[in-house]
Structures are given as structure tokens and as C-alpha cells.
Coordinates of C-alpha atoms and ligand atoms in Angstrom, one line a residue:
M1 CA -184.5 -8.4 20.0
S2 CA -182.0 -5.6 19.6
H3 CA -181.2 -6.2 15.9
A4 CA -184.4 -6.2 14.0
A5 CA -187.5 -4.2 14.4
K6 CA -189.3 -6.2 11.7
R7 CA -188.6 -9.8 11.0
V8 CA -189.7 -12.2 8.4
R9 CA -190.9 -15.7 9.2
A10 CA -189.2 -18.5 7.4
T11 CA -189.4 -22.2 7.3
G12 CA -186.6 -24.5 6.2
S13 CA -185.6 -26.1 9.5
S14 CA -187.5 -28.5 11.7
E15 CA -189.4 -25.6 13.3
P16 CA -190.3 -22.1 12.0
V17 CA -187.7 -19.5 12.9
D18 CA -187.7 -15.8 12.7
V19 CA -184.9 -14.4 10.6
P20 CA -183.5 -10.9 11.1
E21 CA -184.6 -8.6 8.3
H22 CA -181.1 -7.3 7.5
L23 CA -179.8 -10.7 6.4
G24 CA -179.6 -11.6 2.8
E25 CA -180.8 -15.0 1.5
A26 CA -177.5 -16.8 2.0
D27 CA -177.1 -15.6 5.6
A28 CA -180.7 -16.3 6.3
E29 CA -179.9 -19.8 5.3
T30 CA -176.9 -19.8 7.7
W31 CA -179.2 -18.5 10.4
R32 CA -181.8 -21.2 9.8
G33 CA -179.1 -23.9 9.8
A34 CA -177.8 -22.7 13.2
A35 CA -181.2 -22.4 14.7
A36 CA -182.0 -25.9 13.5
I37 CA -179.0 -27.3 15.3
L38 CA -180.0 -25.7 18.6
S39 CA -183.5 -27.2 18.1
A40 CA -182.1 -30.6 17.3
N41 CA -179.8 -30.5 20.4
W42 CA -182.6 -29.4 22.8
T43 CA -183.7 -32.3 24.9
G44 CA -186.8 -30.7 26.4
T45 CA -185.0 -29.6 29.5
H46 CA -181.6 -28.5 28.3
T47 CA -179.3 -28.3 25.2
V48 CA -176.6 -30.9 24.7
P49 CA -173.3 -29.7 23.1
S50 CA -173.5 -32.5 20.6
R51 CA -175.8 -35.5 20.2
T52 CA -172.9 -37.7 19.2
L53 CA -170.0 -36.8 21.5
Y54 CA -171.5 -34.9 24.5
P55 CA -175.0 -36.2 25.3
H56 CA -175.3 -34.5 28.7
Q57 CA -175.4 -30.8 29.8
W58 CA -172.1 -29.0 30.0
S59 CA -171.5 -25.9 32.1
W60 CA -169.7 -23.4 30.0
D61 CA -171.4 -24.7 26.9
A62 CA -174.7 -23.7 28.5
G63 CA -173.5 -20.1 29.0
F64 CA -172.6 -19.8 25.3
I65 CA -175.7 -21.6 24.1
S66 CA -177.9 -19.2 26.0
I67 CA -176.4 -16.3 24.1
G68 CA -177.6 -17.9 20.8
L69 CA -180.9 -19.0 22.2
A70 CA -181.6 -15.4 23.2
H71 CA -182.1 -14.7 19.5
V72 CA -184.4 -17.6 18.6
A73 CA -185.9 -19.1 21.7
P74 CA -185.3 -16.9 24.8
D75 CA -187.6 -19.1 26.9
R76 CA -185.3 -22.1 26.2
A77 CA -182.3 -19.9 27.1
W78 CA -183.7 -19.4 30.6
R79 CA -184.7 -23.0 31.0
D80 CA -181.2 -24.1 29.9
L81 CA -179.6 -21.9 32.6
R82 CA -182.1 -23.0 35.2
S83 CA -181.4 -26.6 34.3
L84 CA -177.7 -26.1 35.0
F85 CA -178.1 -24.1 38.2
A86 CA -180.6 -26.6 39.6
A87 CA -177.6 -28.9 39.8
Q88 CA -175.4 -26.4 41.7
W89 CA -173.8 -27.8 44.8
P90 CA -174.5 -26.5 48.3
D91 CA -171.0 -25.1 48.4
G92 CA -171.7 -23.0 45.3
R93 CA -169.8 -24.9 42.7
V94 CA -171.6 -25.4 39.4
P95 CA -170.6 -28.8 38.1
H96 CA -169.0 -29.1 34.7
I97 CA -171.4 -31.9 33.6
V98 CA -175.0 -32.5 34.7
F99 CA -175.9 -36.0 33.7
D100 CA -179.1 -36.8 31.9
P101 CA -180.6 -39.9 33.6
G102 CA -182.0 -41.0 30.3
V103 CA -178.5 -41.4 28.7
T104 CA -176.6 -44.7 29.3
E105 CA -173.1 -45.0 30.7
R106 CA -172.1 -46.4 27.3
D107 CA -172.9 -43.1 25.6
Y108 CA -170.3 -40.9 27.4
F109 CA -167.2 -41.5 29.4
P110 CA -166.5 -40.5 32.2
G111 CA -170.1 -40.8 33.2
P112 CA -171.9 -40.7 36.5
T113 CA -170.4 -44.0 37.8
F114 CA -166.9 -42.6 37.4
W115 CA -167.7 -39.3 39.2
T116 CA -169.6 -41.0 42.0
G117 CA -167.2 -43.8 42.4
G118 CA -170.1 -46.2 41.6
G119 CA -171.6 -45.6 45.0
P120 CA -175.0 -44.3 45.8
P121 CA -175.8 -40.7 44.8
G122 CA -174.1 -38.3 47.1
R123 CA -170.9 -40.2 47.5
G124 CA -168.7 -38.1 45.3
G125 CA -171.3 -37.2 42.7
V126 CA -174.4 -35.6 44.1
T127 CA -178.1 -35.4 43.3
H128 CA -179.8 -32.0 43.2
D129 CA -183.2 -30.6 43.7
G130 CA -182.5 -27.0 42.8
D131 CA -182.4 -25.4 46.3
L132 CA -180.3 -22.4 46.8
P133 CA -176.8 -23.2 47.7
A134 CA -175.2 -21.9 51.0
A135 CA -174.0 -18.7 49.4
S136 CA -172.1 -17.6 52.5
G137 CA -168.7 -18.5 51.1
V138 CA -168.4 -21.1 53.8
P139 CA -168.7 -24.4 52.0
A140 CA -171.5 -26.4 53.5
S141 CA -170.2 -29.5 55.4
G142 CA -166.7 -28.4 54.9
G143 CA -167.0 -28.6 51.2
L144 CA -168.4 -32.1 51.0
P145 CA -171.3 -32.5 48.7
I146 CA -174.6 -32.9 50.3
P147 CA -177.2 -34.9 48.4
N148 CA -180.3 -32.8 47.9
G149 CA -178.7 -30.1 50.0
R150 CA -181.1 -27.6 51.5
A151 CA -180.7 -23.8 51.4
A152 CA -178.8 -22.4 54.3
S153 CA -179.5 -18.8 53.5
G154 CA -183.2 -18.8 53.9
E155 CA -184.2 -17.9 50.4
I156 CA -186.8 -20.1 48.9
G157 CA -185.5 -22.6 46.4
T158 CA -188.0 -24.7 44.5
S159 CA -187.6 -28.3 44.0
G160 CA -185.7 -28.3 40.8
N161 CA -186.8 -26.5 37.7
G162 CA -189.5 -28.8 36.7
A163 CA -186.8 -30.5 34.7
G164 CA -187.6 -34.0 35.8
P165 CA -185.9 -36.3 38.3
A166 CA -182.9 -35.3 40.4
R167 CA -179.7 -35.6 38.3
L168 CA -176.1 -36.6 39.1
S169 CA -173.2 -34.4 38.2
S170 CA -169.4 -34.4 38.0
G171 CA -167.6 -32.6 40.8
I172 CA -165.3 -30.2 38.9
V173 CA -166.2 -26.9 37.4
Q174 CA -165.7 -24.9 34.2
P175 CA -165.2 -21.2 33.4
P176 CA -168.1 -19.1 34.9
V177 CA -169.5 -17.6 31.7
H178 CA -173.1 -17.8 32.9
A179 CA -173.6 -14.3 34.3
V180 CA -172.4 -12.9 30.9
G181 CA -174.9 -15.3 29.2
A182 CA -177.8 -14.4 31.5
W183 CA -177.1 -10.7 31.0
E184 CA -177.0 -11.2 27.2
V185 CA -180.4 -13.0 27.3
Y186 CA -181.9 -10.4 29.5
R187 CA -180.7 -7.3 27.6
R188 CA -182.3 -8.5 24.4
A189 CA -185.8 -8.8 25.9
P190 CA -185.8 -7.1 29.3
D191 CA -189.4 -7.8 30.3
E192 CA -190.9 -8.9 33.6
A193 CA -190.4 -12.6 33.0
A194 CA -186.7 -12.0 32.2
T195 CA -186.4 -9.9 35.4
A196 CA -187.9 -12.8 37.4
E197 CA -185.3 -15.1 35.8
L198 CA -182.5 -12.8 36.9
R199 CA -183.9 -12.7 40.4
W200 CA -183.7 -16.5 40.5
L201 CA -180.3 -16.7 39.1
Y202 CA -178.6 -13.8 40.9
P203 CA -177.9 -15.5 44.3
R204 CA -176.8 -18.6 42.5
L205 CA -174.4 -16.8 40.3
V206 CA -173.0 -15.0 43.4
A207 CA -172.6 -18.3 45.2
Q208 CA -170.7 -19.7 42.1
Q209 CA -168.3 -16.7 42.2
E210 CA -167.9 -17.0 46.0
Y211 CA -166.9 -20.6 45.7
L212 CA -164.2 -19.8 43.2
A213 CA -163.0 -16.8 45.1
T214 CA -162.6 -18.7 48.4
A215 CA -162.4 -22.5 48.2
R216 CA -160.3 -22.2 45.0
D217 CA -157.9 -19.5 46.0
V218 CA -155.2 -22.1 46.7
G219 CA -152.4 -19.7 45.8
G220 CA -153.6 -17.2 48.3
A221 CA -153.3 -14.2 45.9
G222 CA -157.0 -13.9 44.8
L223 CA -156.9 -16.0 41.7
A224 CA -158.8 -19.2 41.4
A225 CA -156.8 -22.4 40.8
I226 CA -158.2 -25.1 38.5
V227 CA -157.8 -28.6 39.9
H228 CA -158.1 -30.3 36.5
P229 CA -157.3 -29.3 32.9
W230 CA -161.0 -30.0 32.1
E231 CA -161.9 -27.1 34.4
S232 CA -160.3 -24.7 32.0
G233 CA -162.5 -25.9 29.1
L234 CA -159.2 -26.0 27.0
D235 CA -158.7 -29.6 27.9
N236 CA -155.4 -30.6 26.2
S237 CA -153.9 -27.1 25.7
P238 CA -150.1 -27.0 25.8
C239 CA -150.3 -24.6 28.7
W240 CA -151.0 -27.6 31.0
D241 CA -148.1 -29.7 29.7
E242 CA -145.6 -28.8 32.3
A243 CA -147.9 -29.2 35.2
L244 CA -149.3 -32.5 33.8
G245 CA -145.7 -33.8 33.3
A246 CA -145.5 -34.2 37.1
V247 CA -148.5 -36.5 37.1
P248 CA -147.5 -40.1 36.4
V249 CA -149.1 -41.9 33.5
A250 CA -150.8 -44.8 35.2
A251 CA -151.4 -47.2 32.4
E252 CA -153.8 -49.3 34.5
V253 CA -156.4 -46.5 34.6
L254 CA -156.9 -46.8 30.9
R255 CA -157.2 -50.5 31.2
R256 CA -159.8 -50.1 33.9
Y257 CA -161.7 -47.4 32.1
A258 CA -162.3 -47.4 28.3
R259 CA -162.4 -44.1 26.5
R260 CA -165.3 -43.4 24.2
D261 CA -164.4 -40.1 22.6
N262 CA -161.9 -41.6 20.2
Q263 CA -164.4 -44.1 19.0
V264 CA -166.7 -41.3 17.9
V265 CA -164.0 -39.0 16.3
S266 CA -160.5 -39.8 15.0
S267 CA -158.0 -40.3 17.8
D268 CA -155.6 -37.9 16.0
H269 CA -158.1 -35.1 16.8
R270 CA -158.4 -35.8 20.5
P271 CA -156.1 -35.8 23.5
T272 CA -153.5 -38.6 23.6
D273 CA -153.9 -41.7 25.7
D274 CA -151.1 -40.5 28.0
D275 CA -152.9 -37.3 28.6
Y276 CA -156.2 -39.1 29.1
A277 CA -154.7 -41.4 31.7
R278 CA -153.4 -38.3 33.6
Y279 CA -156.9 -36.7 33.4
L280 CA -158.4 -39.7 35.0
T281 CA -155.7 -39.9 37.7
I282 CA -156.3 -36.3 38.6
A283 CA -160.1 -36.6 38.6
L284 CA -159.8 -39.8 40.8
S285 CA -157.6 -37.9 43.3
Y286 CA -160.1 -35.2 43.7
R287 CA -163.0 -37.6 43.8
D288 CA -161.4 -39.8 46.4
G289 CA -160.8 -36.7 48.5
G290 CA -164.6 -36.3 48.6
Y291 CA -164.3 -33.2 46.2
R292 CA -163.0 -31.3 49.2
D293 CA -160.9 -28.2 48.6
A294 CA -159.3 -27.9 52.0
D295 CA -155.5 -28.6 51.9
L296 CA -155.5 -29.0 48.1
A297 CA -152.0 -27.5 48.1
V298 CA -150.5 -30.4 50.0
R299 CA -152.4 -33.3 48.4
H300 CA -153.6 -32.5 44.9
P301 CA -151.5 -33.3 41.9
F302 CA -152.7 -30.5 39.6
L303 CA -153.3 -26.9 40.6
V304 CA -152.9 -24.2 38.0
E305 CA -154.1 -20.5 37.8
C306 CA -155.5 -20.1 34.3
P307 CA -155.6 -16.6 32.8
G308 CA -158.7 -17.4 30.7
F309 CA -160.6 -18.9 33.7
N310 CA -159.8 -15.9 35.9
A311 CA -160.5 -13.3 33.2
L312 CA -163.9 -14.9 32.8
R313 CA -164.4 -14.7 36.6
G314 CA -163.8 -10.9 36.3
A315 CA -166.2 -10.6 33.3
A316 CA -168.8 -12.4 35.4
E317 CA -168.4 -9.9 38.2
L318 CA -169.1 -7.1 35.7
A319 CA -172.1 -8.8 34.4
L320 CA -173.3 -9.4 38.0
A321 CA -173.0 -5.7 38.6
R322 CA -175.4 -5.1 35.8
I323 CA -177.7 -7.8 37.0
A324 CA -177.5 -6.5 40.6
E325 CA -178.9 -3.1 39.4
V326 CA -181.9 -4.9 37.8
V327 CA -182.7 -7.0 40.9
G328 CA -182.1 -4.3 43.5
A329 CA -178.8 -5.5 44.8
D330 CA -175.6 -3.5 45.3
P331 CA -173.5 -3.5 42.2
A332 CA -170.4 -1.9 43.8
P333 CA -168.9 -5.0 45.4
H334 CA -169.0 -6.8 42.0
R335 CA -167.2 -3.9 40.3
D336 CA -164.6 -3.9 43.1
R337 CA -164.0 -7.7 42.6
A338 CA -163.6 -7.3 38.9
A339 CA -161.0 -4.6 39.5
A340 CA -159.2 -6.8 42.0
I341 CA -159.1 -9.8 39.7
T342 CA -157.8 -7.6 36.9
R343 CA -155.0 -6.4 39.1
Q344 CA -154.1 -9.9 40.3
L345 CA -154.0 -11.2 36.8
V346 CA -151.6 -8.5 35.7
D347 CA -149.4 -9.0 38.8
R348 CA -149.3 -12.7 38.7
L349 CA -149.9 -14.0 35.2
F350 CA -148.6 -11.4 32.8
V351 CA -145.2 -12.2 31.4
P352 CA -143.5 -9.1 29.9
A353 CA -141.1 -11.2 27.9
T354 CA -143.9 -12.7 25.8
G355 CA -146.3 -9.8 26.1
M356 CA -149.1 -12.1 27.1
F357 CA -150.6 -14.0 30.1
H358 CA -149.4 -17.4 31.0
A359 CA -150.8 -20.2 33.2
L360 CA -149.1 -20.4 36.6
D361 CA -148.4 -23.8 38.3
V362 CA -149.3 -23.2 41.9
R363 CA -147.3 -26.2 43.0
T364 CA -144.0 -25.1 41.5
G365 CA -144.6 -21.3 41.2
R366 CA -143.6 -21.5 37.5
H367 CA -145.3 -20.0 34.5
S368 CA -146.1 -22.4 31.7
P369 CA -143.8 -21.3 28.7
A370 CA -146.5 -22.1 26.2
R371 CA -148.2 -19.2 24.4
C372 CA -151.9 -20.3 24.4
V373 CA -155.0 -18.5 23.5
N374 CA -156.3 -18.4 27.0
G375 CA -153.4 -16.0 27.6
L376 CA -155.1 -13.5 25.4
L377 CA -158.5 -13.7 27.1
P378 CA -157.9 -11.0 29.7
L379 CA -158.8 -8.7 26.9
V380 CA -162.4 -9.2 28.0
L381 CA -161.7 -7.1 31.0
P382 CA -162.5 -3.4 30.4
G383 CA -160.1 -2.4 33.3
L384 CA -157.1 -4.0 31.8
P385 CA -154.3 -1.4 31.7
A386 CA -153.5 0.2 28.3
A387 CA -150.0 -1.3 28.3
Q388 CA -151.4 -4.9 28.5
V389 CA -154.1 -4.2 26.0
A390 CA -151.6 -2.9 23.5
S391 CA -149.3 -5.9 24.1
L392 CA -152.1 -8.4 23.7
V393 CA -153.3 -6.8 20.5
A394 CA -149.8 -6.9 19.2
V395 CA -149.6 -10.6 19.9
L396 CA -153.0 -11.1 18.3
E397 CA -151.8 -9.4 15.2
S398 CA -148.5 -11.2 15.1
A399 CA -147.8 -14.3 13.0
R400 CA -148.2 -16.4 16.1
F401 CA -152.0 -15.8 16.3
G402 CA -152.7 -13.4 13.5
V403 CA -156.3 -12.9 12.3
D404 CA -156.3 -13.2 8.6
S405 CA -158.9 -15.0 6.6
M406 CA -158.9 -17.4 9.6
P407 CA -159.8 -16.6 13.1
V408 CA -157.4 -17.0 16.1
P409 CA -156.0 -20.5 16.6
S410 CA -155.9 -22.1 20.1
Y411 CA -152.1 -22.1 20.2
D412 CA -149.1 -20.2 18.8
R413 CA -148.8 -21.1 15.1
S414 CA -145.0 -20.9 15.2
A415 CA -144.6 -23.4 18.1
V416 CA -142.9 -26.6 17.1
D417 CA -145.6 -28.7 18.7
F418 CA -148.5 -26.7 17.1
D419 CA -150.9 -29.3 15.9
P420 CA -153.7 -28.2 13.5
F421 CA -155.9 -31.2 14.3
R422 CA -155.5 -32.0 17.9
Y423 CA -158.3 -30.3 19.7
W424 CA -157.0 -27.4 21.9
R425 CA -153.4 -27.6 20.5
G426 CA -154.0 -25.6 17.3
P427 CA -157.5 -25.7 15.9
V428 CA -159.8 -22.7 15.9
W429 CA -162.7 -22.6 18.4
F430 CA -165.7 -20.4 18.1
N431 CA -166.3 -19.6 21.7
I432 CA -162.8 -18.3 22.3
N433 CA -162.9 -16.2 19.2
W434 CA -166.3 -14.8 20.2
L435 CA -164.8 -13.7 23.5
L436 CA -161.7 -12.2 21.9
R437 CA -163.9 -10.2 19.5
S438 CA -166.0 -8.9 22.4
G439 CA -162.8 -8.0 24.2
L440 CA -161.4 -6.1 21.2
R441 CA -164.6 -4.1 21.0
T442 CA -164.4 -3.4 24.7
H443 CA -161.1 -1.7 24.0
G444 CA -162.2 0.1 20.9
R445 CA -160.3 -2.1 18.5
D446 CA -163.2 -2.3 16.1
G447 CA -161.3 -2.9 13.0
L448 CA -159.7 -6.0 14.3
A449 CA -162.9 -7.1 15.9
D450 CA -164.8 -6.8 12.6
R451 CA -162.1 -8.8 10.8
L452 CA -162.5 -11.5 13.4
R453 CA -166.3 -11.5 13.0
S454 CA -166.0 -11.8 9.2
A455 CA -163.5 -14.7 9.5
L456 CA -165.8 -16.5 12.0
L457 CA -168.9 -16.1 9.8
D458 CA -167.0 -17.3 6.8
L459 CA -166.0 -20.4 8.7
A460 CA -169.6 -21.1 9.6
R461 CA -170.9 -20.4 6.1
N462 CA -168.3 -22.5 4.3
S463 CA -167.6 -25.3 6.8
G464 CA -170.7 -25.5 8.9
Y465 CA -171.2 -25.7 12.7
Y466 CA -168.3 -27.9 13.7
E467 CA -166.9 -28.3 17.2
Y468 CA -163.5 -26.9 16.0
F469 CA -161.8 -26.0 12.7
H470 CA -158.4 -26.6 10.9
P471 CA -156.6 -23.3 11.4
D472 CA -155.3 -23.3 7.7
S473 CA -158.0 -25.0 5.6
G474 CA -160.9 -24.1 7.8
A475 CA -162.2 -27.7 7.5
G476 CA -164.5 -28.8 10.3
I477 CA -163.1 -31.2 12.9
G478 CA -164.6 -33.1 15.8
S479 CA -168.3 -33.1 16.3
P480 CA -170.6 -31.7 13.5
A481 CA -173.7 -29.9 14.6
F482 CA -172.1 -28.4 17.7
S483 CA -174.3 -26.2 19.8
W484 CA -172.0 -23.3 20.8
T485 CA -170.7 -22.9 17.2
A486 CA -174.3 -22.6 16.1
A487 CA -175.3 -20.3 19.0
L488 CA -172.5 -17.9 18.6
T489 CA -173.0 -17.8 14.8
L490 CA -176.5 -16.6 15.5
D491 CA -175.2 -13.9 17.8
L492 CA -172.7 -12.7 15.2
L493 CA -175.2 -12.7 12.4
A494 CA -177.8 -10.8 14.6
E495 CA -175.7 -7.7 14.4
P496 CA -175.9 -5.7 11.2
M497 CA -172.4 -4.9 10.0
G498 CA -171.7 -1.3 10.8
Ligands
LIG501 C1 -164.7 -30.8 25.9 O1 -164.4 -31.4 27.2 C2 -165.0 -32.7 27.5 C3 -164.7 -32.9 29.0 O2 -165.3 -31.9 29.8 C4 -164.5 -33.9 26.8 O3 -163.6 -33.8 26.0 O4 -165.2 -34.9 26.9 C5 -164.1 -29.4 25.9 O5 -163.9 -28.9 24.6 C6 -164.9 -28.5 26.8 O6 -164.5 -27.2 26.7 C7 -166.4 -28.6 26.4 O7 -167.1 -27.9 27.4 C8 -166.9 -30.0 26.4 C9 -168.3 -30.1 25.8 O8 -168.4 -29.4 24.6 O9 -166.0 -30.8 25.5

């Protein structure tokens, strides 16, 4: 642990947990509460984002969760990451959901039947046994998923991670935050066991990046395109509205498939039915094309370059450079790729008129006009030119996003369609704010970074570990006992205030 030489043992949650010595009693209680949530959401093989709303394993959630687990249960952090990467496809993609075979279809929609088309494993969805993907950059079988695909590169993959039976997955991805997560876990306890974990993960993380850099470079300029709003992690962000507008609302898909999310939380706090119908249409298009990426430009209804997703690809390359040094690989190509992604982001997605980054619709060549928080995420890139850094900081301090007693909202507060309740269209999210804070520190904006940290911790202290928060009142919305909120609270608390 980097933050406390001496620690006190405390009980107060379901299992004993070490509390950093620098925390006062109130924050020690916050720490124990957060640790208890991660324990309660641990299934024995992986951590679910939420017991009520998301009962499987999610990709980018696992990255953020590992950062919190590093402080209270590093062994679980590694097992969580292994569990996810055991489900990696032979072409390198890491699925956005890995399904728990013990959870019924009734408990989450869209579940395995939707993603596999109801056919046997391997038709659409795929089962996995944890072998190393074909990390060559050439998708195995032309990009078609191979059930229980075998390693093509010769490195030994074990049969899974000891996590139980082979599992089905979705066929889309999420932002690649896992190299950053793995590095965070390693650097807090860099022992032999952690080095062995990095050795196992490194080729898999490289294959994940390679998939995004090749199969997903639909626009041909070096940025990865997402094929579904869910791939961004910011599902119903206004920055997808224009591109989604071109996708017809097929009412029959919602008659064929019943939503479950709005039975668990208020429908005012979730995507609308029209959006949901489009999400299903886009996912079905990708599924019915066998999850192939060839010729996406001519046949897929949604292709967008997201500034957040691509900034996180760049951050992943920088984390991989550090990991490469530990495992004896060459860090230089990773640094080069991070620099290239940074340049491409500035060239393609920075809009001088708004002073921030905007999503680009690859099908139309148009930027989304919406000012959304993913347009600030390139701050995580240390190589971002000073002009863009200054511009993003100015936007962050403006009334549109300003950090005050509240952290940064997911959308421009002054927009006419800003909605303080509806998911990624206004509410405050912990993971995004954690990333922004880390970016601010990277660029030496410590004052603003500290204000953001205080605002985040106040939210957790006063409102608890909700999925998202009302951007004015701070009231918790969505699922309570949400894993990444708890995990990142631990990470923020772990650091003594300077
Ligand atoms: C939300 O997305 C899922 C679909 O992937 C859903 O709404 O059912 C998003 O907030 C996403 O970013 C997150 O990873 C996921 C699980 O927490 O929930």
C-alpha cells in the first residue's frame, strides 16, 4: 500500500478491513462502507457492478473496480481482471459483458440469448476458456468469434482462470481502462505475484489494443470507432443523438424484447424507449453480421469516434509502456502509439469553436454539436498540447461544467436538454470524475484536482455509493451499492490530502 505504513484493523462490515491510519473516524466509516460494498458484490469469481441492476461482469467496471480492490483485496483485483480477460475473444476484443451462468435471463436484459441469437454457444456470443487470443492484429477467422478459440501465437493459455464453467459474452466492447487498472494494482504492491499477474495480462492487453487499432479503425485515420452507444460506456449521452437519429425506431423490437432496467429503477432515470429500441436494432445488426468488423462502413448503422474512448486507448498505451518495462517487453512502441492517438484526437475531434472534443459520426463526417463530458477526457493524455489543455480546463471551470460543491456533470448544464436525472444526460458519475481528476493532476492543475476530489468525497459521504448523482442536490440515483463508486471512493480516500 502506498498510503499508510501502519494500519489499524477495524470491523464494522461483513469482513474485517484494514483502514488507512490517516483517516479520521468519519472517513474510516466511509472506507468501511465502500469496502463492504465491494465484498457484497463479489461473487467468488468476479465483482458485479450492482446486485440489483447489473448481475454479470462488465468490462470497464472491472477496470475501475480493480483500482479500489487494490486497497482492500489485491488478490481479488487480479482475479477480477483475470475473470474478464478469460472471456477475451480470439480476435482480441474484450466483451462488454461476461455472463454469469448462474444468473437467469430474467435477471438482466439483454442477456446471453439476445447476444447469441438464441443459438448454441459460438453463434454470435461465444464461450471462452481463457486461452491467449491471436494477438497478431489479424482477427482469427476473419473476425468471426470462435468458440473456445485456441491460441495462435504459441504462448500458453490455461483453461480459464479457475473461475468455473465456460461463460457466454456479449460481442461489443467498452473503453479499455484495464491496463490502467492493472498498473494501479501492481504499483501498490509490486511483488512477485503481482509481476506474474502482469505477465499473464500483458499479451492480452496488447491484443485488446490491437483489435481496437485495426478492426475498429473504420474511419481510416487511426481512431477507433464504436459500433454501439453502449461501447462508449456513456449509453444515452446526447453526443450520440445525431448519429442515433439516423437509426429508425422499430417499435416491434420492444414488443419482441422486454426491458428490465426500468422495472428496477424509475424509467425517468434511464434511456427512453425510443433510444432503447435503437440500441437493440444496432446490436442486432452487428450480431446478425456475425460480429464481423469487415466492411462496417457500408453496412452498419452506427459508427462514431468517441473522444473519451480514444483518450482511454491512449492512456492504456502509456500504462502498457510501464507494464512492458516490468515484464521485459519494449515500452517504446506503446509510447509511440499513445503519441499518435493524441495527435489524431487533436486533428480529428477537437473543435476550436467550443474549445473541447466532440464525437465524430464516421458515416456523415459530422461532429456531434453536443458538449458532453467525454469531450473533456483527453485531459488524461500527458502529451496533449498546452493549447488544448488550457482550453479544456477553461471549459471545465466554466458554468457549463464547473466544479463547485458538485463534481462535473455528464453534460453541459446550460444545454436546453440537460436532464439532471436521466443517466448520462446530466447526472454526475464517479468514474468520469476520477479520470478527470487524474488528468488535471497529470497537467499540474492540482488546485482544481483537489476541489474535484473533495466534491467527490462529499458526495460519497453524504449520499452513499450510488450509480450516479443529481448534479444539483447530490441525491443518489440509479442503483445503490454500486461497485465503481465504492472502489473509486477507496482510491480517493487512500491518498492523504496534501
Ligand atoms: C450501463 O450500461 C449497461 C449496458 O452496458 C446498461 O445500461 O444496462 C452503463 O452505465 C455502462 O457504462 C456500465 O458499464 C454498465 C454497468 O455498470 O451500465
